Coordinates of C-alpha atoms in Angstrom, one line a residue:
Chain A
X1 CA 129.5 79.6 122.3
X2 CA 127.4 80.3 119.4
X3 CA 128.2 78.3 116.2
X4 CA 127.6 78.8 112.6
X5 CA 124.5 76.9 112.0
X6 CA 122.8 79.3 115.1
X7 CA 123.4 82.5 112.8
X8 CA 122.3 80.8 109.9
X9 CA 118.8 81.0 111.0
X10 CA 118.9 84.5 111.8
X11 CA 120.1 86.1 108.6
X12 CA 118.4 89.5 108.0
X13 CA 118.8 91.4 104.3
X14 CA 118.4 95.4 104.3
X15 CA 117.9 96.4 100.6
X16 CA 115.9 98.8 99.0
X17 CA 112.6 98.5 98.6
X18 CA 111.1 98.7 95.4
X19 CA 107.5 99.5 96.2
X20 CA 106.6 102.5 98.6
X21 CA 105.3 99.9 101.5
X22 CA 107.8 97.2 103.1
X23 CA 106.9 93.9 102.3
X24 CA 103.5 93.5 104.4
X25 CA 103.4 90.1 105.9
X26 CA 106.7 90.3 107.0
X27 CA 106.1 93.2 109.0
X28 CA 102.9 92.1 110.7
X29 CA 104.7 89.0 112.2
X30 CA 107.5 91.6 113.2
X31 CA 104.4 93.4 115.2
X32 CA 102.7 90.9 116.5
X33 CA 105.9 89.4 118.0
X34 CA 106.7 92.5 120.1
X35 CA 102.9 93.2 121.0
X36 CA 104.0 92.8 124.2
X37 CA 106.7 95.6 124.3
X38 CA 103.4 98.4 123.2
X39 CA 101.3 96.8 125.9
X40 CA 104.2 97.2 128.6
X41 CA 105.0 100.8 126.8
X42 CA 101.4 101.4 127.7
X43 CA 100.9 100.4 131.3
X44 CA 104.5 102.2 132.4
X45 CA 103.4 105.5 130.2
X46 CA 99.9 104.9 132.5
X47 CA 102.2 104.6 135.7
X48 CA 104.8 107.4 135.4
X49 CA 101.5 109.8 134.6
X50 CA 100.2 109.3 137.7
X51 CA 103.1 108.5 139.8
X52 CA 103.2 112.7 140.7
X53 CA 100.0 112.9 141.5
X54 CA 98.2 112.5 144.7
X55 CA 95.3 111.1 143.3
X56 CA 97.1 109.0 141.0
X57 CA 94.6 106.5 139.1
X58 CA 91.5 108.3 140.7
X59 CA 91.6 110.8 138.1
X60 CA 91.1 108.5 135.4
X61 CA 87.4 108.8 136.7
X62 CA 87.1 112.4 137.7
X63 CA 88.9 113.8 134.8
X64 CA 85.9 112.5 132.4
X65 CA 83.1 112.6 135.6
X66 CA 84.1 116.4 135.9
X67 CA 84.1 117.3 132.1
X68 CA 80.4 115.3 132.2
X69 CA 79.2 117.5 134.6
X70 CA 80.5 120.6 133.6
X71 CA 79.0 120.5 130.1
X72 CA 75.7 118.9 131.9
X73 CA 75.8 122.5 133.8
X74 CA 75.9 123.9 130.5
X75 CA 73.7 121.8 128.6
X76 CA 70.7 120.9 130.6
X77 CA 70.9 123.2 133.6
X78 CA 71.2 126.7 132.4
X79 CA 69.3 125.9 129.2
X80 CA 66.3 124.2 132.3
X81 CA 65.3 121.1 132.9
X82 CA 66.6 119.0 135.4
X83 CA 63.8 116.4 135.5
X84 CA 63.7 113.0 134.1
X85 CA 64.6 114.1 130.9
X86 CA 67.7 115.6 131.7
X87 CA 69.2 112.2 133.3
X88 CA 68.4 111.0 129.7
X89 CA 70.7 113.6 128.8
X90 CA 73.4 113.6 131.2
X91 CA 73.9 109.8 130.5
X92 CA 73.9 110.3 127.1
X93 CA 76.3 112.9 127.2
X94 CA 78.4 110.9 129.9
X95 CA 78.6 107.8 127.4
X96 CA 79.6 110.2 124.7
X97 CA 82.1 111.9 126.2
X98 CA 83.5 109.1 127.8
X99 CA 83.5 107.2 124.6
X100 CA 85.1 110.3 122.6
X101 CA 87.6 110.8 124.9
X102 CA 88.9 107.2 124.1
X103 CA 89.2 108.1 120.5
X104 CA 90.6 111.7 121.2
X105 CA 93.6 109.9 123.5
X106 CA 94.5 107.4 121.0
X107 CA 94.6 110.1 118.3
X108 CA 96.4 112.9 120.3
X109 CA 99.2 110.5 122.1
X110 CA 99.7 109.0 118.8
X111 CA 99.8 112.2 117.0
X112 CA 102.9 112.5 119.7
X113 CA 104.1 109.1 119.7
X114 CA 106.6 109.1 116.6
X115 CA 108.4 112.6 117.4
X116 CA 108.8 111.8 121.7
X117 CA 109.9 108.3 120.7
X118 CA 113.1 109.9 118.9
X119 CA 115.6 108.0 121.1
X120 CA 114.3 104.7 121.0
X121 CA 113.4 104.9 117.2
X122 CA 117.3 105.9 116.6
X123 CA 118.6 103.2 118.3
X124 CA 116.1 100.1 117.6
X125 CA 115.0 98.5 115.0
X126 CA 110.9 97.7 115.0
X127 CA 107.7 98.3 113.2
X128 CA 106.7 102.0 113.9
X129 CA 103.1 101.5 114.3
X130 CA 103.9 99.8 118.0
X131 CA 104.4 103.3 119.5
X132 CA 100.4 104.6 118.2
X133 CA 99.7 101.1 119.0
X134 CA 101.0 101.6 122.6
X135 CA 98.9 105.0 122.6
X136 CA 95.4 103.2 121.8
X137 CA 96.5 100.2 124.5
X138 CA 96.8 103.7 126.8
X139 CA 93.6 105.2 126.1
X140 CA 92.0 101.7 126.0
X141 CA 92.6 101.2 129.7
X142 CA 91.8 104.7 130.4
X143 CA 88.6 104.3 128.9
X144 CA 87.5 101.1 131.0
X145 CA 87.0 102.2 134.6
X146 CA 84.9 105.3 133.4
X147 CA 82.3 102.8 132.3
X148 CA 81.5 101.5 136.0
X149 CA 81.2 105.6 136.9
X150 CA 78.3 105.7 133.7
X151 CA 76.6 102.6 135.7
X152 CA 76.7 104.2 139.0
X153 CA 75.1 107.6 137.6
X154 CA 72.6 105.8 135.9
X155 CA 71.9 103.6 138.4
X156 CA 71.9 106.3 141.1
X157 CA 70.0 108.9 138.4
X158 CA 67.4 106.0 137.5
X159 CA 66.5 105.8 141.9
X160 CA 66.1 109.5 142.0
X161 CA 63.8 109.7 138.6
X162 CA 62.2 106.1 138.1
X163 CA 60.4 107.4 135.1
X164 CA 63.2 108.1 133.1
X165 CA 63.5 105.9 129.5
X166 CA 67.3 104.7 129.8
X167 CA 68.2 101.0 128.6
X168 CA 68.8 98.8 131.7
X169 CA 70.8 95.5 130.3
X170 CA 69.6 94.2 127.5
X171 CA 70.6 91.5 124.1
X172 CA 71.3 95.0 122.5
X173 CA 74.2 95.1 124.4
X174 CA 76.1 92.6 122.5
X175 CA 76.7 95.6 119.9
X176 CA 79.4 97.3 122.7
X177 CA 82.4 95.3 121.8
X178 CA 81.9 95.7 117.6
X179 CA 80.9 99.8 118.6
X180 CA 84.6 99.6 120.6
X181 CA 86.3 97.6 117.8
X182 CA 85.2 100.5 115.2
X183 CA 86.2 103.1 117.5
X184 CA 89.4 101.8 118.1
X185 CA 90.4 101.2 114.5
X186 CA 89.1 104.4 113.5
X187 CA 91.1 106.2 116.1
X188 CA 94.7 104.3 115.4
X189 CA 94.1 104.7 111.7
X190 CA 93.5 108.3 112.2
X191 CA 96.5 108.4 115.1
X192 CA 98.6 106.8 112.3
X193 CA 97.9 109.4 109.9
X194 CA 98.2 112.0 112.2
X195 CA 101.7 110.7 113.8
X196 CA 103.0 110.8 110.2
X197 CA 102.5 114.6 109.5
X198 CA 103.7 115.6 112.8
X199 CA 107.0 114.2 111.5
X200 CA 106.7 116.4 108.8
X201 CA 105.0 119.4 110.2
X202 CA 105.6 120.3 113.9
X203 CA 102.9 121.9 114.4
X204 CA 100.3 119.3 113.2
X205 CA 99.5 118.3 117.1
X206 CA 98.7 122.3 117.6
X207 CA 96.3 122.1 115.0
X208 CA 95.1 118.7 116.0
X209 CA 94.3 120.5 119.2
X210 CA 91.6 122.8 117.8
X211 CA 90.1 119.4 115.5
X212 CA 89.1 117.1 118.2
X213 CA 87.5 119.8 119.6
X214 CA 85.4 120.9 116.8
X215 CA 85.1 117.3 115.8
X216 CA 83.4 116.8 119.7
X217 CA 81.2 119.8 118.7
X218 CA 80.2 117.8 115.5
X219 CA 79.5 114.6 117.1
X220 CA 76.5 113.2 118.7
X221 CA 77.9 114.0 122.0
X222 CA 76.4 117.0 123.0
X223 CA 73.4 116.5 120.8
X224 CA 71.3 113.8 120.3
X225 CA 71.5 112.0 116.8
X226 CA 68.0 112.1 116.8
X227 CA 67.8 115.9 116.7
X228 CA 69.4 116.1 113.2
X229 CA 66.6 115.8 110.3
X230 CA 66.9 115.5 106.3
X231 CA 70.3 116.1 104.9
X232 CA 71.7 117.4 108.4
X233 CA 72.0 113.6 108.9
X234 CA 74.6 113.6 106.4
X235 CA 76.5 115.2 109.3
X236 CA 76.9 111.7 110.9
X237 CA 78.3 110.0 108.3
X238 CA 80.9 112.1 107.0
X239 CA 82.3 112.4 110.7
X240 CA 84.7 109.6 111.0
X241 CA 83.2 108.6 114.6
X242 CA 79.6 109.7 113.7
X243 CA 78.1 106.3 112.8
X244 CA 80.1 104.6 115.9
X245 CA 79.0 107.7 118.5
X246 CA 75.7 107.2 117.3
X247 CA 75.2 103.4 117.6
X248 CA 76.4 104.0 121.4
X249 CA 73.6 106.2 121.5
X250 CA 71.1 103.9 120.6
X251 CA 72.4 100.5 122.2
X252 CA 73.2 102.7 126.2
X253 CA 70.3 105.0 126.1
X254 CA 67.5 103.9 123.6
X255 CA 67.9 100.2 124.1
X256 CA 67.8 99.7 120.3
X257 CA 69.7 98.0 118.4
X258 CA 72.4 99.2 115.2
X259 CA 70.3 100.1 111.4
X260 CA 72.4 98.8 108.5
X261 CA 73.5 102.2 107.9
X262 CA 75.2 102.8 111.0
X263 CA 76.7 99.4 110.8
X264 CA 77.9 100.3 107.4
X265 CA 79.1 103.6 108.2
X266 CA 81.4 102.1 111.1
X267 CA 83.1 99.2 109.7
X268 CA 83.8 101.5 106.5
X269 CA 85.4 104.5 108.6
X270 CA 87.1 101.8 110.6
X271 CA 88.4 100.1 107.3
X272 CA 89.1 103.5 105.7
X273 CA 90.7 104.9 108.4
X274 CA 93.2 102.3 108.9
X275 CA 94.0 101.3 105.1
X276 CA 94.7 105.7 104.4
X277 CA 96.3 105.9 107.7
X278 CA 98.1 102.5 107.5
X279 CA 99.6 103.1 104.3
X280 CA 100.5 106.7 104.7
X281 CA 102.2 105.6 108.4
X282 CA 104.3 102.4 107.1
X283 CA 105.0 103.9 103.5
X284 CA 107.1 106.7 105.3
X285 CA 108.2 105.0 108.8
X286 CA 111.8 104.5 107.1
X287 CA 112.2 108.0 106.9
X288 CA 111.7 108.5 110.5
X289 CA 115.0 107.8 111.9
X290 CA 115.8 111.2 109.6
X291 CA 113.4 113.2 109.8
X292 CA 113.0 113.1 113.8
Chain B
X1 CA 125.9 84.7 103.3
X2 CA 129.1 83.0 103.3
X3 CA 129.6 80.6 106.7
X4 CA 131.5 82.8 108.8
X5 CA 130.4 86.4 108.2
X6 CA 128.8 88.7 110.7
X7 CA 127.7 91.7 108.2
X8 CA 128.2 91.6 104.8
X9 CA 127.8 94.8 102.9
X10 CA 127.4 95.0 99.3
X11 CA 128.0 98.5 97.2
X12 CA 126.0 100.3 100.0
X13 CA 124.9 103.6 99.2
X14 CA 122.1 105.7 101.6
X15 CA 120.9 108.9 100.3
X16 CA 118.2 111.3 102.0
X17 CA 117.0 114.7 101.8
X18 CA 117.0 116.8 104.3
X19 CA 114.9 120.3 104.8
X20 CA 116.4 123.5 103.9
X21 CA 113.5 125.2 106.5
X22 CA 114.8 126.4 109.8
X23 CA 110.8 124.9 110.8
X24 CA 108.9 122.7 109.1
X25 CA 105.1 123.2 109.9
X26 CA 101.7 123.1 108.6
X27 CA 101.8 126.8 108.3
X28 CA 105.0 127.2 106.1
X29 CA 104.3 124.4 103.8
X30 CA 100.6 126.2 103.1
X31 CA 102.6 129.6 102.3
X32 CA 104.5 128.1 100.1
X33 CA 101.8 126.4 98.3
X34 CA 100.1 129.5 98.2
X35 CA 102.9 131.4 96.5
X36 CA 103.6 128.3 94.1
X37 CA 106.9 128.0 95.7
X38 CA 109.3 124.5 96.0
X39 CA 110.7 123.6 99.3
X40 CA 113.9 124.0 99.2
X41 CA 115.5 120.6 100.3
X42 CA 119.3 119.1 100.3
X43 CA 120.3 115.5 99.0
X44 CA 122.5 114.1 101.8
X45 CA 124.6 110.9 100.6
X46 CA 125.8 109.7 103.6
X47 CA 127.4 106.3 102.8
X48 CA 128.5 106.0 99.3
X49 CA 129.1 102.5 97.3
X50 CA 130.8 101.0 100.3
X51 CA 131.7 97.2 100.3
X52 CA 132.9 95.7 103.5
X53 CA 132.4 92.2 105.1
X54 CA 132.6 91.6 108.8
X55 CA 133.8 87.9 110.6
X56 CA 132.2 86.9 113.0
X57 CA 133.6 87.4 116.7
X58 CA 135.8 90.3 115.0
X59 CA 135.7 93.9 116.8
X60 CA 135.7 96.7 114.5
X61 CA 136.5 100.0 114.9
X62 CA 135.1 102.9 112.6
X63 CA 136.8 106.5 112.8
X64 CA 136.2 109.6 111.1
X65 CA 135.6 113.2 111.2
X66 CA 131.6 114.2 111.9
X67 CA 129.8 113.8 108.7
X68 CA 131.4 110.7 107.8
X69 CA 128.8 108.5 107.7
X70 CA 129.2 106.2 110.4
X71 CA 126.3 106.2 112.5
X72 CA 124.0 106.5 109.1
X73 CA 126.4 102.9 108.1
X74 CA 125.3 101.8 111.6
X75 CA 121.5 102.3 111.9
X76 CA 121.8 100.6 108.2
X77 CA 123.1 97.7 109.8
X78 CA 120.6 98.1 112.6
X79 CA 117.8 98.0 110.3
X80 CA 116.8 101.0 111.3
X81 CA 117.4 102.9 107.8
X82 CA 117.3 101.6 104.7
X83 CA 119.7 101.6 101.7
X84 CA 118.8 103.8 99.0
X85 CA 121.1 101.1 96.8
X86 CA 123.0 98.1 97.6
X87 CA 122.3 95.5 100.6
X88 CA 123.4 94.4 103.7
X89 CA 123.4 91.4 104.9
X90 CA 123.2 90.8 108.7
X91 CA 124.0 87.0 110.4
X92 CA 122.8 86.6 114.2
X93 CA 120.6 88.8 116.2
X94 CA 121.6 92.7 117.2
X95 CA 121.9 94.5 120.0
X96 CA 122.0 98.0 119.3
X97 CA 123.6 101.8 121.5
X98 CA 123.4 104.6 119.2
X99 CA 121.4 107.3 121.0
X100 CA 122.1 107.0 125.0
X101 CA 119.1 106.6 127.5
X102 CA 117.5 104.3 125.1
X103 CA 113.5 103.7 126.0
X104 CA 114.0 105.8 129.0
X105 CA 111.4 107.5 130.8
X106 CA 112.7 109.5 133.4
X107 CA 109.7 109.3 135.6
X108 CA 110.4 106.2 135.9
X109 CA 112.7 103.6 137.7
X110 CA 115.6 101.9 136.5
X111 CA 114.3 98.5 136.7
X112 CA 111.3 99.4 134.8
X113 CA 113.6 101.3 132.2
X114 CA 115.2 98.2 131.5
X115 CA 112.4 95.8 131.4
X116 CA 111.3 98.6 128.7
X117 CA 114.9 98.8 126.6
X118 CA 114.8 95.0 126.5
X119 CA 110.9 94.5 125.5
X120 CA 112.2 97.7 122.4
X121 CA 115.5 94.9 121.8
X122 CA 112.6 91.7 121.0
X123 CA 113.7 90.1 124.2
X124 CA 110.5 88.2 125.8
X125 CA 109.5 89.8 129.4
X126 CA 110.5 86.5 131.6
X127 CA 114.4 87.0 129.7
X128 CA 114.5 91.3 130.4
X129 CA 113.4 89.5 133.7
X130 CA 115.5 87.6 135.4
X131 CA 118.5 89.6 133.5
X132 CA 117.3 93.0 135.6
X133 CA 119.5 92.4 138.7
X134 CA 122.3 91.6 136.6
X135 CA 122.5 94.9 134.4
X136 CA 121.9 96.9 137.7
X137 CA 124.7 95.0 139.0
X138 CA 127.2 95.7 135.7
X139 CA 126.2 99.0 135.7
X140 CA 127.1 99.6 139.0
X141 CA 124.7 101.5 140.1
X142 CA 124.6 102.7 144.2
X143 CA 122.2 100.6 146.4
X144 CA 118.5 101.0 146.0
X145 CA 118.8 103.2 142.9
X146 CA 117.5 100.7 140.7
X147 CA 114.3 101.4 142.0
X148 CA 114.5 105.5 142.2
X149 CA 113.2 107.2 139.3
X150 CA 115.7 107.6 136.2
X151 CA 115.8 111.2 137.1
X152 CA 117.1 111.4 140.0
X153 CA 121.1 109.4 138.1
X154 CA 123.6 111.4 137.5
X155 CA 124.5 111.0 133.5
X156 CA 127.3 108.2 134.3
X157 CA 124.8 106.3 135.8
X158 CA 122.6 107.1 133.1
X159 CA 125.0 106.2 130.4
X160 CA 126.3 103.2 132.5
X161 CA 122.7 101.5 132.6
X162 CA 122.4 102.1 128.4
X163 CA 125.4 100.4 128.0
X164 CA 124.7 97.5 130.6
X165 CA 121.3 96.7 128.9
X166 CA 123.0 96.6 125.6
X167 CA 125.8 94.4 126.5
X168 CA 123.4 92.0 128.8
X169 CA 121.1 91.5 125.3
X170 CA 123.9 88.5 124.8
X171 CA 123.7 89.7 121.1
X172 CA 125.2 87.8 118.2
X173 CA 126.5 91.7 116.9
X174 CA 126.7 94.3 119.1
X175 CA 126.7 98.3 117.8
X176 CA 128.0 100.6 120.0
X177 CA 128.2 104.6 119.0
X178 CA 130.5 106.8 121.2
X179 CA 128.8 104.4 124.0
X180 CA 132.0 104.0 126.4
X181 CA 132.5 107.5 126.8
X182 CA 130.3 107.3 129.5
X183 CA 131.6 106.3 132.8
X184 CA 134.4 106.8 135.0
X185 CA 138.1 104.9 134.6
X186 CA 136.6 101.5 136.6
X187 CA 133.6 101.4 134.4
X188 CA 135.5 101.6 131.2
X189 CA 137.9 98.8 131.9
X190 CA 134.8 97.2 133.3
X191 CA 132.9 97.2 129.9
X192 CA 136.0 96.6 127.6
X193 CA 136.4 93.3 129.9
X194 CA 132.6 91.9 128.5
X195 CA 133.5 92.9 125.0
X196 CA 136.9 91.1 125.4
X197 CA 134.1 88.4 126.6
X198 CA 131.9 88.7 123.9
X199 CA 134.6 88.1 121.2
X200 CA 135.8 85.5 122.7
X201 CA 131.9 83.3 122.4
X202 CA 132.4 84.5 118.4
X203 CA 130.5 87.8 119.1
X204 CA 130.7 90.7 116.8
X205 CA 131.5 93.9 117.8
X206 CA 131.5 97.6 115.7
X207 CA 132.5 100.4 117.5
X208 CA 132.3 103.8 116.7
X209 CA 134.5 106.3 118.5
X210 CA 136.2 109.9 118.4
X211 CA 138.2 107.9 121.2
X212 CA 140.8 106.4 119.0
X213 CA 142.9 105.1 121.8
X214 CA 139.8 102.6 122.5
X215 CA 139.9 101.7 119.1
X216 CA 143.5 100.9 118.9
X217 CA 143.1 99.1 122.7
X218 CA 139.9 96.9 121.4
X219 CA 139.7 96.4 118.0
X220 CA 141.2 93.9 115.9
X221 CA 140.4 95.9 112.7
X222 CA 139.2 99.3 111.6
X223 CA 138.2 101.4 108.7
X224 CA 137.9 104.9 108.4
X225 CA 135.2 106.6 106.7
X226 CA 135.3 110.1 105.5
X227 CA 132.3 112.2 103.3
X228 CA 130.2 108.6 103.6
X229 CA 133.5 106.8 101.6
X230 CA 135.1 104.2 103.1
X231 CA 138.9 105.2 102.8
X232 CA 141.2 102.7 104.4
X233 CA 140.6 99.1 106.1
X234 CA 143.0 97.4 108.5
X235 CA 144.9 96.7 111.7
X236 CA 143.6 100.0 113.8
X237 CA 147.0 101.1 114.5
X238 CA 147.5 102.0 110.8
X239 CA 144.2 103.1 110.2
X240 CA 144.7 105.4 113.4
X241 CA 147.9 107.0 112.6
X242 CA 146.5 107.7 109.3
X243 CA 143.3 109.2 110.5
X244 CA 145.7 111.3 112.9
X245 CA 147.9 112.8 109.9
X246 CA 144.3 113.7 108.2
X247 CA 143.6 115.5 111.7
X248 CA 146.9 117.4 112.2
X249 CA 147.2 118.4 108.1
X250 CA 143.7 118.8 107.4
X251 CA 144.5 117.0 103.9
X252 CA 144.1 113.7 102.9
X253 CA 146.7 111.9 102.0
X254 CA 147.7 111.8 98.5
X255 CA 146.6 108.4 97.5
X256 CA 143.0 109.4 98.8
X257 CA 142.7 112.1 96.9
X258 CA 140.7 110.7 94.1
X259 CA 138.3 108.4 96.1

């Protein structure tokens, strides 16, 4: 039986708050305590996805392998040139696309997360930001086994055409993991922003639709960063995942390693991202349980 | 918090707006802007300078007509809204049924439903654990199903699994909202048996229910809310046959009339 002194070190106080964000520290104990509940969330979302299909899993490598070739068909094919050169491309656009599609998820299922998680954000009390959380977790281990499928193509691509230039392992790739941290801040800040105006506006993730996809189109995905001269380079630094898309460029396919702008220009989208969307998510998550 | 007290609120008010737009999109709020024009939004005050303070291992039952205020007063106490003025105080850790099917993804099975609604409660993975078999078993549900997608229950079983992972949290206070209208006779007598339980190991229990005969059956005290005021507090019988006359008149009594 429970006795006095065990309640007395759970006492909880609801008042008002008197700035617009809950008190912060607070908060990012309550979220790190129940990390594990947005990693579960993640891996049962992953399973009941595929649990229909007959595939399952396998098309968490031929959903991004298909998309690669069809725009390679596009790109390099009926514009000619299937030589050397276009291996260069199709890995670059591989490692692009694969590496967008990471960001897209975590932005699009988060966009989602707030409004689908009605139920469970009427009846239980946690930090908000675990369901996008949950949503990057998602797209994070969707994003893993397609990077085995861009060694096999190169590999395979690099018997068939010996002379092409594509970085084999090198010191350069230390740079992946900081790339993937920028990404992935980037993308939750901007899922948290997102999440929050679908709340508001329905029809935010219809709109959000049309945006990752010219925001692919402006990326150094289909293009190479190197292709952009004078002030068109602006172009990759005013895209949120421009500096990040482009320092994958350089460390998979050129084998060099990051310039102090593109270092710059990730850590301060990642920073931005999550500071505008942080505050914008957490300043309204009380006013969730209404508005949903 | 005074020794002794599950929930102690203090001059409680919550206050929201709410749209006046049949939709709110992107698209509307840009019209607007474009033609200068205000959304047109309502103040909602849902719970209105209440005071109330809750023993521990007490079961309270809250009535009142829809609109009262009682699952805003509840989410408050949840945590999951906040007070616009006043405070509440909570003493022990919550376990929480206000929307039924909690964390449930249909595609999935029961058991992994219920790892899920515990991990969403704070419980650590190894406790939602070993407690699996043992909501499956309180809630009754036919062989094998706890591992057949969530889809394929039939709403009691559905609303018999919410309940059984809320009531297997071994909360400190439990808040239940028009949670025991689901399941059959056997299932009801069933669940008021663990709330009898829980207030005996100094659990706290709020209920709120259109059901008035569980409130009189269960609860030990009850209030009843109308408009987000708190009208009347005591023995559930009273409080009941009082809520009734409101009902069958459509008036409130005379000495209400100026709260």
């Amino acid at each position: 039986m429970p006795t006095n002194q065990d309640f007395v070190s759970k006492v909880q106080v609801f008042e008002p708050h008197k700035a617009s964000l809950p008190p912060l520290i607070p908060y990012v104990k309550e979220f790190w305590s129940r990390r594990t509940f947005a990693i579960e969330l993640a891996r049962f979302n992953d399973k009941a996805e595929y649990l229909g299909s007959r595939l399952g899993k396998v098309w968490l490598i031929l959903n991004p392998l298909l998309l690669g070739i069809v725009y390679y068909v596009v790109i390099v094919i009926i514009r000619g040139g299937s030589d050397h050169n276009g291996l260069t491309r199709l890995n670059h656009l591989l490692i692009g696309l694969f590496t967008f599609y990471f960001a897209q998820s975590t932005v699009m299922a988060g966009a989602q997360s707030i409004t689908l998680g009605g139920r469970l954000i009427l009846n239980q009390a946690f930090p908000r930001t675990l369901l996008p959380f949950s949503c990057a977790i998602q797209a994070f281990r969707e994003f893993l086994p397609t990077i085995p499928v861009y060694v096999l193509v190169l590999v395979v691509g690099k018997w068939i055409y010996p002379a092409t230039q594509i970085a084999g392992i090198s010191w350069n790739f230390l740079w992946i993991p900081f790339i993937i941290v920028c990404i992935a801040f980037t993308a939750f800040g901007l899922a948290l922003l997102f999440a929050t105006m679908n709340v508001y506006f329905r029809d935010t993730n219809k709109l959000l639709t049309y945006i990752t996809r010219i925001w692919m189109y402006l990326s150094p995905i289909l293009w190479l960063p190197s292709s952009l001269h004078g002030k068109a380079k602006l172009l990759l630094y005013v895209n949120p995942l421009g500096p990040a898309l482009t320092a994958n460029s350089r460390v998979w396919i050129d084998d060099t390693g990051l310039s102090r702008n593109v270092i710059v220009g990730c850590i301060f989208w990642a920073v931005t991202s999550m500071c505008v969307g942080g505050y914008f998510f957490i300043s309204r998550e009380r006013d969730f349980a209404i508005r949903i | 918090m005074p020794e002794g007290l599950a929930v102690r609120i203090e001059d409680l008010s919550i206050t929201y707006k709410v749209s006046l737009e049949s939709k709110r999109t992107l698209k509307n709020a840009l019209m607007r802007a474009s033609l200068r024009q205000e959304s047109r939004m309502r103040t909602i005050e849902a719970v209105k300078h209440m005071t109330l303070d809750i023993p521990h291992g007490s079961v309270l039952g809250i009535v009142g007509s829809n609109g009262a205020g009682k699952s805003t007063l509840m989410r408050c106490i949840a945590g999951i809204l906040t007070p616009t003025q006043g405070r509440v105080a909570v003493n022990g850790k919550i376990s929480t049924l206000l929307a039924l099917g909690v964390g449930f993804n249909p595609a999935l099975s029961g058991r992994d439903n219920i790892i899920l609604g515990g991990l969403a409660s704070g419980l650590s993975k190894e406790e939602i654990e070993s407690k699996t078999d043992e909501i499956a078993k309180f809630a009754d549900l036919p062989d094998g199903f706890i591992d057949l997608p969530v889809r394929t229950y039939s709403s009691g079983m559905y609303g018999r699994l919410s309940f059984s992972v809320a009531v297997s949290m071994t909360p400190d206070i439990l808040l239940l909202d028009e949670a025991l209208s689901a399941g059959d006779a056997a299932f009801k007598e069933k669940s008021f048996e663990r709330m009898r339980q829980l207030c005996a190991e100094a659990r706290t229990i709020l209920i709120v229910s259109h059901a008035l005969a569980t409130v009189t059956d269960l609860c030990d005290e009850a209030i009843w809310m109308h408009k987000g005021t708190m009208l009347a507090q005591g023995k559930p019988d009273k409080i009941v046959d009082e809520y009734l006359k409101f009902l069958n008149v459509g008036t409130l009594p005379s000495s209400y009339e100026d709260m």
